Amino acid sequence: MGFLNFFLGEKKSSASVAKERLQLILAHERNGRSSSPDYLPQLQRELVAVISKYVSIHADDIKVHMERQGDLEVLEVKIELPETR
Amino acid sequence: MTSKIVVVTSGKGGVGKTTTSASFATGLAMRGHKTCVIDFDVGLRNLDLIMGVERRVVYDLINVINDEIKLTQALIKDKQLDKLYILAASQTRDKDALKQDGVERVLNELKEMEFEFIICDSPAGIETGALMAMHYADEALVVTNPEVSSVRDSDRILGMLSSKTKRAIDGGEPVKEHLLITRYNPNRVEGGQMLSLDDIHEILRTPLIGVIPESEIVLQASNQGLPVIHMQGSDVSEAYKDVVARFLGEDKPMRFTEAVKASWFKRVFGAK
């Protein structure tokens, strides 16, 4: 078998197929499980309030997003400042 | 004295939870620790058969929870080890009989009786029985086979351990998780037909406490009602003893994880 495979082009082992499939499905399922924490909307409102003291921004200009990267939870806050005219 | 509650769980059925509970509890008692192993599989009890005490079950966990008898009347003392006790599951009642406050009371009474380790053998699935078995756990053995459905279910169970247990709800220190891989066949791993322990470890990201090789000795032991750790000299028995030692904090390298080369004779004439 090994000899033939060598000439016919290496075929992926079934174990590595299993590993790839698991990594894909589990990444997906873990995301669904850790739904974003419920304090995010409140955090967003308060951030808008604080920033509005200094710069005039709209509530939609700020995006708050929680994401899992491996073992880390990353809180992403994106604030778009209006163009200075 | 502090007692430790350890749940043996997996999500998927048939991966070796009861085999592991029986041998793990027996191993702890062999090392001199007063240990109780509880079957949480209400309606489908099996731990009594694996431990070889099925003819001595008079009362069970549900009788104790319902306050029909005293805990000491339901505890079955192991024939060989005087530090080992078994608490059987009920064969007749349904799972709803497992009330959380009742489970808590039984566990507290066991602690008062100075049991050092309380091993909870979880049923398969993710319903009441499994949730009750893990709820009060301090540590968890997650039993996984090198096979896609088992790994996926273990991931699900790991998620529940970190969100549904008492420790998770109270926001205290999380349940300490240990990964135990069973039915491992190094030769098939080398042939690329089976997920390797590194693969499984990488996917589940949980510290590995041991690898139990696939072996026919497990069936031989269960046929006789002997926890497989008692099968002296077998790889499986040795592997379970290592698991117990690591659990107790000893440093033991993994064994039985490398492929055994077939002799040239077998390779030429074929073994299987």
Tab-separated table of C-alpha atoms in Angstrom, chain A residues 13-72:
chain	number	residue	atom	x	y	z
A	13	SER	CA	-4.604	9.569	6.185
A	14	SER	CA	-8.087	9.165	7.608
A	15	ALA	CA	-6.828	10.354	11.001
A	16	SER	CA	-5.752	13.707	9.597
A	17	VAL	CA	-9.097	14.061	7.838
A	18	ALA	CA	-10.763	13.387	11.218
A	19	LYS	CA	-8.610	16.018	12.907
A	20	GLU	CA	-9.405	18.694	10.321
A	21	ARG	CA	-13.127	17.969	10.440
A	22	LEU	CA	-13.143	18.137	14.237
A	23	GLN	CA	-11.211	21.388	14.370
A	24	LEU	CA	-13.657	23.012	11.969
A	25	ILE	CA	-16.869	21.833	13.607
A	26	LEU	CA	-15.680	22.487	17.152
A	27	ALA	CA	-14.552	26.027	16.332
A	28	HIS	CA	-18.059	26.613	15.044
A	29	GLU	CA	-19.824	24.969	17.989
A	30	ARG	CA	-17.694	26.710	20.611
A	31	ASN	CA	-18.603	30.074	19.081
A	32	GLY	CA	-22.288	29.323	19.377
A	33	ARG	CA	-21.823	28.285	22.996
A	34	SER	CA	-20.018	31.361	24.237
A	35	SER	CA	-22.585	33.890	23.108
A	36	SER	CA	-21.455	37.455	23.675
A	37	PRO	CA	-21.808	38.572	27.291
A	38	ASP	CA	-24.963	40.515	28.109
A	39	TYR	CA	-23.112	43.592	29.368
A	40	LEU	CA	-21.967	44.558	25.876
A	41	PRO	CA	-24.945	46.856	24.999
A	42	GLN	CA	-24.611	48.654	28.347
A	43	LEU	CA	-20.861	49.026	27.852
A	44	GLN	CA	-21.499	50.472	24.404
A	45	ARG	CA	-23.973	53.056	25.746
A	46	GLU	CA	-21.620	54.154	28.492
A	47	LEU	CA	-18.679	54.453	26.113
A	48	VAL	CA	-20.766	56.656	23.832
A	49	ALA	CA	-21.675	58.829	26.815
A	50	VAL	CA	-18.051	59.263	27.889
A	51	ILE	CA	-16.656	59.963	24.418
A	52	SER	CA	-19.507	62.341	23.649
A	53	LYS	CA	-18.191	64.617	26.378
A	54	TYR	CA	-15.135	65.360	24.244
A	55	VAL	CA	-16.043	64.567	20.648
A	56	SER	CA	-19.472	64.586	19.152
A	57	ILE	CA	-20.150	61.072	17.915
A	58	HIS	CA	-23.224	59.109	17.023
A	59	ALA	CA	-24.192	55.872	18.818
A	60	ASP	CA	-23.624	53.953	15.576
A	61	ASP	CA	-20.016	55.112	15.316
A	62	ILE	CA	-18.959	52.767	18.062
A	63	LYS	CA	-18.794	48.999	17.671
A	64	VAL	CA	-18.217	46.660	20.612
A	65	HIS	CA	-17.505	43.047	19.875
A	66	MET	CA	-16.313	40.034	21.873
A	67	GLU	CA	-14.333	37.324	20.135
A	68	ARG	CA	-12.538	34.131	21.138
A	69	GLN	CA	-9.062	33.508	19.790
A	70	GLY	CA	-7.747	30.241	21.108
A	71	ASP	CA	-7.666	30.543	24.871
A	72	LEU	CA	-8.049	34.314	24.825
